[in-house]
Every structure is written in C-alpha cells, then in structure tokens.
Amino acid sequence: MIPVPSACPTPTGPGEPTLGEDGTLVVDGRELRVRISRRRRRIGMTVERDRSLTLHVPEGCAVGRAEAFVRGSQSWIEAKTRLSAERRQLHPMRTFRDGEIHRYLGRDYRLLVVGGAPDGDGDAAPVRLVAGRLRLDRRIAAEPERARLALADWYVRAGQRWMSGRLQPWAARMDVPEPAVRVRDLRHRWGSYRAAEGDNGVISLHWATFQLPIHLVDYVVAHELAHVRVSGHGPDYWQLLGRALPECRRLKAELDELGRRVWMGDLPGL
C-alpha cells in the first residue's frame, strides 16, 4: 500500500453532499474505493498492489472536496500506478506441480502431490504440512483454481493458529489495546486495521503474509497496531512505530523488496 501525503479537508457547506460509508467515488472515469474514519482529520489516498485506488477521508467529507483532491493528485497517481505495476510483475505464479516450492514463515517447503486424500485419510484436509512436505490432494492439484483456494485456505488456518498469543506482546509493547485478529484475503495488501464501536477493533492480515520471515510478519503486525492510535502514515505514526520497533524503516524497505517475490494467489493466464 503506497500512501499519498494528506490534505486538509474543507468544511462541508450547507446542503453539500458528503461521501457515504465505504462506497466508491468516480472522478473523471477513475474509480476509487472510499474508506471513512471518525479519527481521520485529513484526506489521504493509497495505491494498492493491484493498482486499485483507496481514498481515506474523515467523516462528513464533502464530495466536491474529495474530487478536487483526486484531480490534484493525478501526476502522483500515474507515477505510483506505474511503480505498482512494475513491482507486481515480479510476483510468482504457481502451477501446483510435484516439487514446487511454497514458503511458510520464511522457510521453503516442497509440494508433494499425493493420490486421493493425503495419507489415505478420507477426512483429512486437502492441504497438510507433514514431515517437512506440503501435501496436496492430486484431484485438487489438477484444477488450478481449486488448488489456489485450498492453499490459500491452508495459509488462513495456519496463520490464524500461529497468531494465537502473538498479538498480545506486541500490543503491550506498543501500549495499545489488543484488537481481534483475522487472517483472510486482502487482495494485494499485507494488512489493515479497522476501528469498531465498543471494542478494540480488528486487525486483518493477508494469508500471503505468512510466507514472509517471522521478523517481517511481526513488522506487519506492529505496522497495523500503530493504527490503533494513529490513522494515516504521518510523522506521529512513524514516531509511535519507531519507539516500539526502532528498525522499522529498514524492515519496511526489506518488506518492499522481498514482498515483490511473494505468491499472492496469482495463476498462469489470470
């Protein structure tokens, strides 16, 4: 996710329309996803890794102000979209053939395509990590889309188990309330934080995050935890993250580089 510098919002005039909760905004033929935050005071924008655009706005933001912000950011959008496209081209494809390398928490595991259910167990999951090999049912491996979904589901379950108890020490270290954590498909974002009424919010992590080495998974977790206190990526945000993780800038650069080589669910021909 690549942030654009924020801009101060203009107060809404009488009768002027405002942006609705988590909708879309089309400006000169360009569609943007809209995310509204009660804590945000400025307008910001991100170019996601799939080159889609997300507009982050404070509650009650006028449509006209948002449109003006997007039009004033055209050069930035074009430059960052090109950069995102170049980075995306490095993401590997998967064909689910015997011996193919898949990563979990930074370690390489070879795929073993097995006949029937793994180990002949009819109740076994279609993907399992057994004795250092990632085993995949041959019937599923023969259908790339089913195999993709099965591998993604395995990462979801493995990542959710691994995160059990992992969040609390980081929340304590950063002195923020511990949110719930969910592992799911976030398209081409590593993680997100969503505030919620009456609780501590939810951190979502992309299942692909769990291909990264542990220290980078922890960086993604800390990165999202900082949003519990600070929205956006301004100086206050980096100051908070830097107190808990002094090497955060180096880890961000490492993630930017290594993350270009992580499988995000892409298949040949898609």
mmCIF file of C-alpha atoms in Angstrom:
data_model
loop_
_atom_site.group_PDB
_atom_site.id
_atom_site.type_symbol
_atom_site.label_atom_id
_atom_site.label_comp_id
_atom_site.label_asym_id
_atom_site.label_seq_id
_atom_site.Cartn_x
_atom_site.Cartn_y
_atom_site.Cartn_z
ATOM 1 C CA MET A 1 0.000 0.000 0.000
ATOM 2 C CA ILE A 2 1.553 3.318 -1.086
ATOM 3 C CA PRO A 3 0.256 6.414 0.752
ATOM 4 C CA VAL A 4 -0.101 9.875 -0.740
ATOM 5 C CA PRO A 5 0.541 12.918 1.501
ATOM 6 C CA SER A 6 -2.619 14.071 3.230
ATOM 7 C CA ALA A 7 -4.514 17.267 2.549
ATOM 8 C CA CYS A 8 -6.622 19.290 4.952
ATOM 9 C CA PRO A 9 -10.378 18.886 4.431
ATOM 10 C CA THR A 10 -12.655 21.778 3.674
ATOM 11 C CA PRO A 11 -15.755 22.167 5.906
ATOM 12 C CA THR A 12 -18.941 20.979 4.283
ATOM 13 C CA GLY A 13 -21.244 23.755 3.133
ATOM 14 C CA PRO A 14 -24.988 23.785 3.731
ATOM 15 C CA GLY A 15 -26.689 21.110 1.653
ATOM 16 C CA GLU A 16 -23.419 19.965 0.099
ATOM 17 C CA PRO A 17 -23.368 16.146 -0.415
ATOM 18 C CA THR A 18 -20.935 14.080 1.622
ATOM 19 C CA LEU A 19 -19.290 10.738 0.947
ATOM 20 C CA GLY A 20 -21.182 7.663 2.129
ATOM 21 C CA GLU A 21 -19.747 4.921 4.309
ATOM 22 C CA ASP A 22 -17.302 2.667 2.442
ATOM 23 C CA GLY A 23 -18.699 3.287 -1.025
ATOM 24 C CA THR A 24 -16.975 4.257 -4.246
ATOM 25 C CA LEU A 25 -16.206 7.554 -5.915
ATOM 26 C CA VAL A 26 -15.711 8.009 -9.650
ATOM 27 C CA VAL A 27 -13.619 11.005 -10.707
ATOM 28 C CA ASP A 28 -13.059 11.619 -14.435
ATOM 29 C CA GLY A 29 -13.648 7.936 -15.166
ATOM 30 C CA ARG A 30 -11.304 6.746 -12.406
ATOM 31 C CA GLU A 31 -12.980 4.648 -9.675
ATOM 32 C CA LEU A 32 -11.756 4.844 -6.078
ATOM 33 C CA ARG A 33 -12.793 2.816 -3.062
ATOM 34 C CA VAL A 34 -13.800 5.108 -0.166
ATOM 35 C CA ARG A 35 -12.813 4.415 3.441
ATOM 36 C CA ILE A 36 -14.242 6.698 6.141
ATOM 37 C CA SER A 37 -12.680 7.106 9.579
ATOM 38 C CA ARG A 38 -14.055 9.051 12.538
ATOM 39 C CA ARG A 39 -10.491 9.552 13.770
ATOM 40 C CA ARG A 40 -9.089 10.885 10.495
ATOM 41 C CA ARG A 41 -8.824 14.655 10.090
ATOM 42 C CA ARG A 42 -7.272 14.812 6.617
ATOM 43 C CA ILE A 43 -7.843 13.279 3.203
ATOM 44 C CA GLY A 44 -5.352 10.683 2.035
ATOM 45 C CA MET A 45 -5.038 8.149 -0.752
ATOM 46 C CA THR A 46 -3.285 4.839 -1.348
ATOM 47 C CA VAL A 47 -2.426 2.891 -4.485
ATOM 48 C CA GLU A 48 -2.827 -0.792 -3.677
ATOM 49 C CA ARG A 49 -0.564 -3.502 -5.052
ATOM 50 C CA ASP A 50 -3.256 -4.442 -7.582
ATOM 51 C CA ARG A 51 -3.169 -0.783 -8.753
ATOM 52 C CA SER A 52 -6.638 -0.005 -7.400
ATOM 53 C CA LEU A 53 -7.093 3.273 -5.521
ATOM 54 C CA THR A 54 -8.395 3.789 -1.991
ATOM 55 C CA LEU A 55 -9.456 7.225 -0.767
ATOM 56 C CA HIS A 56 -9.246 7.700 3.019
ATOM 57 C CA VAL A 57 -11.467 10.526 4.269
ATOM 58 C CA PRO A 58 -12.736 11.940 7.566
ATOM 59 C CA GLU A 59 -16.387 11.552 8.488
ATOM 60 C CA GLY A 60 -18.596 14.135 6.768
ATOM 61 C CA CYS A 61 -16.117 14.835 3.948
ATOM 62 C CA ALA A 62 -17.700 16.772 1.096
ATOM 63 C CA VAL A 63 -17.827 15.023 -2.273
ATOM 64 C CA GLY A 64 -16.536 18.150 -4.030
ATOM 65 C CA ARG A 65 -13.511 18.383 -1.747
ATOM 66 C CA ALA A 66 -12.660 14.718 -2.349
ATOM 67 C CA GLU A 67 -12.987 15.138 -6.113
ATOM 68 C CA ALA A 68 -10.706 18.180 -6.044
ATOM 69 C CA PHE A 69 -8.132 16.232 -4.028
ATOM 70 C CA VAL A 70 -8.142 13.360 -6.531
ATOM 71 C CA ARG A 71 -7.838 15.708 -9.519
ATOM 72 C CA GLY A 72 -4.943 17.479 -7.833
ATOM 73 C CA SER A 73 -3.166 14.133 -7.349
ATOM 74 C CA GLN A 74 -3.247 12.911 -10.965
ATOM 75 C CA SER A 75 0.528 13.070 -11.516
ATOM 76 C CA TRP A 76 1.159 11.258 -8.262
ATOM 77 C CA ILE A 77 -1.422 8.572 -9.117
ATOM 78 C CA GLU A 78 0.098 7.928 -12.547
ATOM 79 C CA ALA A 79 3.644 7.679 -11.159
ATOM 80 C CA LYS A 80 2.701 5.335 -8.307
ATOM 81 C CA THR A 81 0.468 3.212 -10.535
ATOM 82 C CA ARG A 82 3.407 2.621 -12.892
ATOM 83 C CA LEU A 83 5.612 1.702 -9.942
ATOM 84 C CA SER A 84 2.975 -0.673 -8.577
ATOM 85 C CA ALA A 85 2.667 -2.350 -11.997
ATOM 86 C CA GLU A 86 6.431 -2.858 -12.198
ATOM 87 C CA ARG A 87 6.532 -4.434 -8.758
ATOM 88 C CA ARG A 88 3.542 -6.662 -9.404
ATOM 89 C CA GLN A 89 5.272 -8.248 -12.408
ATOM 90 C CA LEU A 90 7.751 -9.936 -10.045
ATOM 91 C CA HIS A 91 5.086 -11.847 -8.108
ATOM 92 C CA PRO A 92 5.496 -15.559 -8.934
ATOM 93 C CA MET A 93 2.854 -17.843 -10.387
ATOM 94 C CA ARG A 94 2.030 -21.295 -9.055
ATOM 95 C CA THR A 95 1.183 -24.396 -11.088
ATOM 96 C CA PHE A 96 0.892 -26.912 -8.187
ATOM 97 C CA ARG A 97 3.265 -29.469 -9.633
ATOM 98 C CA ASP A 98 5.167 -32.013 -7.573
ATOM 99 C CA GLY A 99 8.312 -30.449 -6.087
ATOM 100 C CA GLU A 100 7.149 -26.834 -6.444
ATOM 101 C CA ILE A 101 8.455 -24.580 -3.665
ATOM 102 C CA HIS A 102 5.999 -22.931 -1.272
ATOM 103 C CA ARG A 103 7.038 -20.814 1.710
ATOM 104 C CA TYR A 104 5.730 -20.666 5.247
ATOM 105 C CA LEU A 105 7.197 -18.248 7.808
ATOM 106 C CA GLY A 106 10.243 -17.741 5.613
ATOM 107 C CA ARG A 107 11.090 -21.424 5.135
ATOM 108 C CA ASP A 108 10.868 -23.357 1.864
ATOM 109 C CA TYR A 109 8.654 -26.435 1.639
ATOM 110 C CA ARG A 110 8.357 -28.652 -1.416
ATOM 111 C CA LEU A 111 4.922 -29.602 -2.644
ATOM 112 C CA LEU A 112 4.094 -33.284 -2.635
ATOM 113 C CA VAL A 113 1.105 -34.143 -4.822
ATOM 114 C CA VAL A 114 -0.487 -37.276 -3.380
ATOM 115 C CA GLY A 115 -3.105 -39.658 -4.707
ATOM 116 C CA GLY A 116 -6.520 -39.363 -3.108
ATOM 117 C CA ALA A 117 -6.738 -37.728 0.297
ATOM 118 C CA PRO A 118 -3.308 -37.238 1.918
ATOM 119 C CA ASP A 119 -2.100 -40.474 3.545
ATOM 120 C CA GLY A 120 -5.344 -42.175 2.530
ATOM 121 C CA ASP A 121 -7.276 -40.361 5.248
ATOM 122 C CA GLY A 122 -10.659 -39.558 3.756
ATOM 123 C CA ASP A 123 -11.347 -36.928 6.428
ATOM 124 C CA ALA A 124 -8.024 -35.117 6.041
ATOM 125 C CA ALA A 125 -7.785 -31.554 4.779
ATOM 126 C CA PRO A 126 -6.771 -31.243 1.092
ATOM 127 C CA VAL A 127 -3.534 -29.485 2.132
ATOM 128 C CA ARG A 128 -1.352 -30.506 5.066
ATOM 129 C CA LEU A 129 2.199 -29.888 6.210
ATOM 130 C CA VAL A 130 3.630 -33.311 7.079
ATOM 131 C CA ALA A 131 7.271 -34.202 7.720
ATOM 132 C CA GLY A 132 8.555 -31.079 6.007
ATOM 133 C CA ARG A 133 6.450 -31.505 2.858
ATOM 134 C CA LEU A 134 3.331 -29.606 1.890
ATOM 135 C CA ARG A 135 0.940 -32.330 0.739
ATOM 136 C CA LEU A 136 -1.802 -31.587 -1.783
ATOM 137 C CA ASP A 137 -4.556 -33.905 -2.977
ATOM 138 C CA ARG A 138 -3.884 -34.849 -6.613
ATOM 139 C CA ARG A 139 -7.523 -34.357 -7.617
ATOM 140 C CA ILE A 140 -7.381 -30.755 -6.397
ATOM 141 C CA ALA A 141 -3.929 -30.101 -7.863
ATOM 142 C CA ALA A 142 -5.369 -30.961 -11.284
ATOM 143 C CA GLU A 143 -7.690 -27.926 -11.071
ATOM 144 C CA PRO A 144 -5.564 -24.762 -10.542
ATOM 145 C CA GLU A 145 -8.390 -22.617 -9.184
ATOM 146 C CA ARG A 146 -9.383 -25.256 -6.609
ATOM 147 C CA ALA A 147 -5.729 -25.715 -5.705
ATOM 148 C CA ARG A 148 -5.275 -21.972 -5.256
ATOM 149 C CA LEU A 149 -8.275 -21.815 -2.934
ATOM 150 C CA ALA A 150 -7.096 -24.873 -0.995
ATOM 151 C CA LEU A 151 -3.577 -23.445 -0.497
ATOM 152 C CA ALA A 152 -4.971 -20.044 0.489
ATOM 153 C CA ASP A 153 -7.305 -21.722 2.986
ATOM 154 C CA TRP A 154 -4.347 -23.630 4.453
ATOM 155 C CA TYR A 155 -2.424 -20.367 4.929
ATOM 156 C CA VAL A 156 -5.503 -18.813 6.552
ATOM 157 C CA ARG A 157 -5.815 -21.647 9.072
ATOM 158 C CA ALA A 158 -2.075 -21.938 9.715
ATOM 159 C CA GLY A 159 -1.693 -18.177 10.059
ATOM 160 C CA GLN A 160 -4.660 -17.867 12.411
ATOM 161 C CA ARG A 161 -3.214 -20.603 14.654
ATOM 162 C CA TRP A 162 0.257 -19.038 14.598
ATOM 163 C CA MET A 163 -1.125 -15.631 15.553
ATOM 164 C CA SER A 164 -2.775 -17.043 18.684
ATOM 165 C CA GLY A 165 -0.997 -15.265 21.519
ATOM 166 C CA ARG A 166 1.359 -13.433 19.141
ATOM 167 C CA LEU A 167 -0.558 -10.149 19.145
ATOM 168 C CA GLN A 168 -0.724 -9.531 22.895
ATOM 169 C CA PRO A 169 3.035 -8.985 23.497
ATOM 170 C CA TRP A 170 3.208 -6.525 20.599
ATOM 171 C CA ALA A 171 0.122 -4.643 21.795
ATOM 172 C CA ALA A 172 1.669 -4.385 25.270
ATOM 173 C CA ARG A 173 4.992 -3.256 23.804
ATOM 174 C CA MET A 174 3.234 -0.501 21.845
ATOM 175 C CA ASP A 175 0.875 0.363 24.715
ATOM 176 C CA VAL A 176 -2.283 -0.051 22.632
ATOM 177 C CA PRO A 177 -5.443 -2.076 23.314
ATOM 178 C CA GLU A 178 -5.252 -5.555 21.786
ATOM 179 C CA PRO A 179 -7.607 -5.849 18.786
ATOM 180 C CA ALA A 180 -9.039 -9.045 17.378
ATOM 181 C CA VAL A 181 -7.051 -10.589 14.525
ATOM 182 C CA ARG A 182 -8.372 -12.164 11.335
ATOM 183 C CA VAL A 183 -6.457 -13.851 8.524
ATOM 184 C CA ARG A 184 -8.127 -13.523 5.131
ATOM 185 C CA ASP A 185 -7.604 -12.444 1.535
ATOM 186 C CA LEU A 186 -6.849 -8.711 1.346
ATOM 187 C CA ARG A 187 -6.149 -8.645 -2.386
ATOM 188 C CA HIS A 188 -2.713 -7.016 -2.545
ATOM 189 C CA ARG A 189 -2.434 -5.511 0.941
ATOM 190 C CA TRP A 190 -0.423 -7.106 3.741
ATOM 191 C CA GLY A 191 -2.724 -5.949 6.493
ATOM 192 C CA SER A 192 -5.345 -3.462 7.631
ATOM 193 C CA TYR A 193 -6.769 -2.114 10.869
ATOM 194 C CA ARG A 194 -10.445 -1.393 11.306
ATOM 195 C CA ALA A 195 -11.732 0.531 14.325
ATOM 196 C CA ALA A 196 -15.065 -0.597 15.726
ATOM 197 C CA GLU A 197 -17.558 0.770 18.208
ATOM 198 C CA GLY A 198 -17.412 -0.728 21.694
ATOM 199 C CA ASP A 199 -14.259 -2.829 21.307
ATOM 200 C CA ASN A 200 -10.626 -2.585 20.263
ATOM 201 C CA GLY A 201 -11.180 -3.047 16.538
ATOM 202 C CA VAL A 202 -9.869 -5.723 14.195
ATOM 203 C CA ILE A 203 -6.517 -6.274 12.524
ATOM 204 C CA SER A 204 -6.746 -8.259 9.292
ATOM 205 C CA LEU A 205 -3.688 -9.960 7.826
ATOM 206 C CA HIS A 206 -3.407 -11.290 4.286
ATOM 207 C CA TRP A 207 -2.831 -15.049 4.214
ATOM 208 C CA ALA A 208 0.162 -14.372 1.932
ATOM 209 C CA THR A 209 1.843 -12.532 4.823
ATOM 210 C CA PHE A 210 2.653 -15.901 6.376
ATOM 211 C CA GLN A 211 5.046 -16.716 3.558
ATOM 212 C CA LEU A 212 7.325 -13.963 4.897
ATOM 213 C CA PRO A 213 10.069 -14.497 7.500
ATOM 214 C CA ILE A 214 8.865 -14.148 11.074
ATOM 215 C CA HIS A 215 10.543 -10.772 11.638
ATOM 216 C CA LEU A 216 8.619 -9.317 8.672
ATOM 217 C CA VAL A 217 5.326 -10.822 9.848
ATOM 218 C CA ASP A 218 5.990 -9.085 13.167
ATOM 219 C CA TYR A 219 6.673 -5.846 11.295
ATOM 220 C CA VAL A 220 3.301 -6.076 9.518
ATOM 221 C CA VAL A 221 1.610 -6.735 12.882
ATOM 222 C CA ALA A 222 3.345 -3.761 14.538
ATOM 223 C CA HIS A 223 2.601 -1.587 11.488
ATOM 224 C CA GLU A 224 -1.118 -2.249 11.830
ATOM 225 C CA LEU A 225 -1.113 -1.967 15.630
ATOM 226 C CA ALA A 226 0.240 1.569 15.307
ATOM 227 C CA HIS A 227 -3.003 2.438 13.504
ATOM 228 C CA VAL A 228 -4.919 1.665 16.695
ATOM 229 C CA ARG A 229 -3.635 5.030 17.928
ATOM 230 C CA VAL A 230 -2.782 6.927 14.735
ATOM 231 C CA SER A 231 -4.536 6.835 11.357
ATOM 232 C CA GLY A 232 -2.527 7.576 8.232
ATOM 233 C CA HIS A 233 1.264 7.460 7.891
ATOM 234 C CA GLY A 234 2.314 10.898 9.079
ATOM 235 C CA PRO A 235 5.173 11.805 11.450
ATOM 236 C CA ASP A 236 3.166 10.846 14.569
ATOM 237 C CA TYR A 237 2.575 7.397 13.133
ATOM 238 C CA TRP A 238 6.253 6.701 12.398
ATOM 239 C CA GLN A 239 7.263 8.106 15.778
ATOM 240 C CA LEU A 240 4.930 5.652 17.540
ATOM 241 C CA LEU A 241 6.066 2.708 15.427
ATOM 242 C CA GLY A 242 9.727 3.688 15.816
ATOM 243 C CA ARG A 243 9.512 3.668 19.605
ATOM 244 C CA ALA A 244 8.399 0.029 19.578
ATOM 245 C CA LEU A 245 10.433 -1.006 16.551
ATOM 246 C CA PRO A 246 13.483 1.241 16.049
ATOM 247 C CA GLU A 247 14.448 -0.622 12.859
ATOM 248 C CA CYS A 248 11.001 -0.086 11.288
ATOM 249 C CA ARG A 249 12.313 1.887 8.284
ATOM 250 C CA ARG A 250 14.809 -0.841 7.424
ATOM 251 C CA LEU A 251 12.118 -3.506 7.813
ATOM 252 C CA LYS A 252 9.758 -1.541 5.576
ATOM 253 C CA ALA A 253 12.420 -1.429 2.849
ATOM 254 C CA GLU A 254 13.051 -5.166 3.283
ATOM 255 C CA LEU A 255 9.333 -5.903 3.022
ATOM 256 C CA ASP A 256 9.006 -3.734 -0.082
ATOM 257 C CA GLU A 257 11.785 -5.710 -1.767
ATOM 258 C CA LEU A 258 11.031 -9.246 -0.566
ATOM 259 C CA GLY A 259 7.289 -8.737 -0.846
ATOM 260 C CA ARG A 260 7.625 -8.380 -4.620
ATOM 261 C CA ARG A 261 8.544 -12.081 -4.748
ATOM 262 C CA VAL A 262 5.729 -13.428 -2.577
ATOM 263 C CA TRP A 263 2.971 -15.511 -4.150
ATOM 264 C CA MET A 264 -0.248 -13.521 -3.822
ATOM 265 C CA GLY A 265 -2.514 -16.186 -5.332
ATOM 266 C CA ASP A 266 -1.721 -15.485 -8.994
ATOM 267 C CA LEU A 267 -2.193 -18.279 -11.529
ATOM 268 C CA PRO A 268 -0.923 -18.505 -15.127
ATOM 269 C CA GLY A 269 -3.339 -16.920 -17.559
ATOM 270 C CA LEU A 270 -5.139 -14.852 -14.905
#
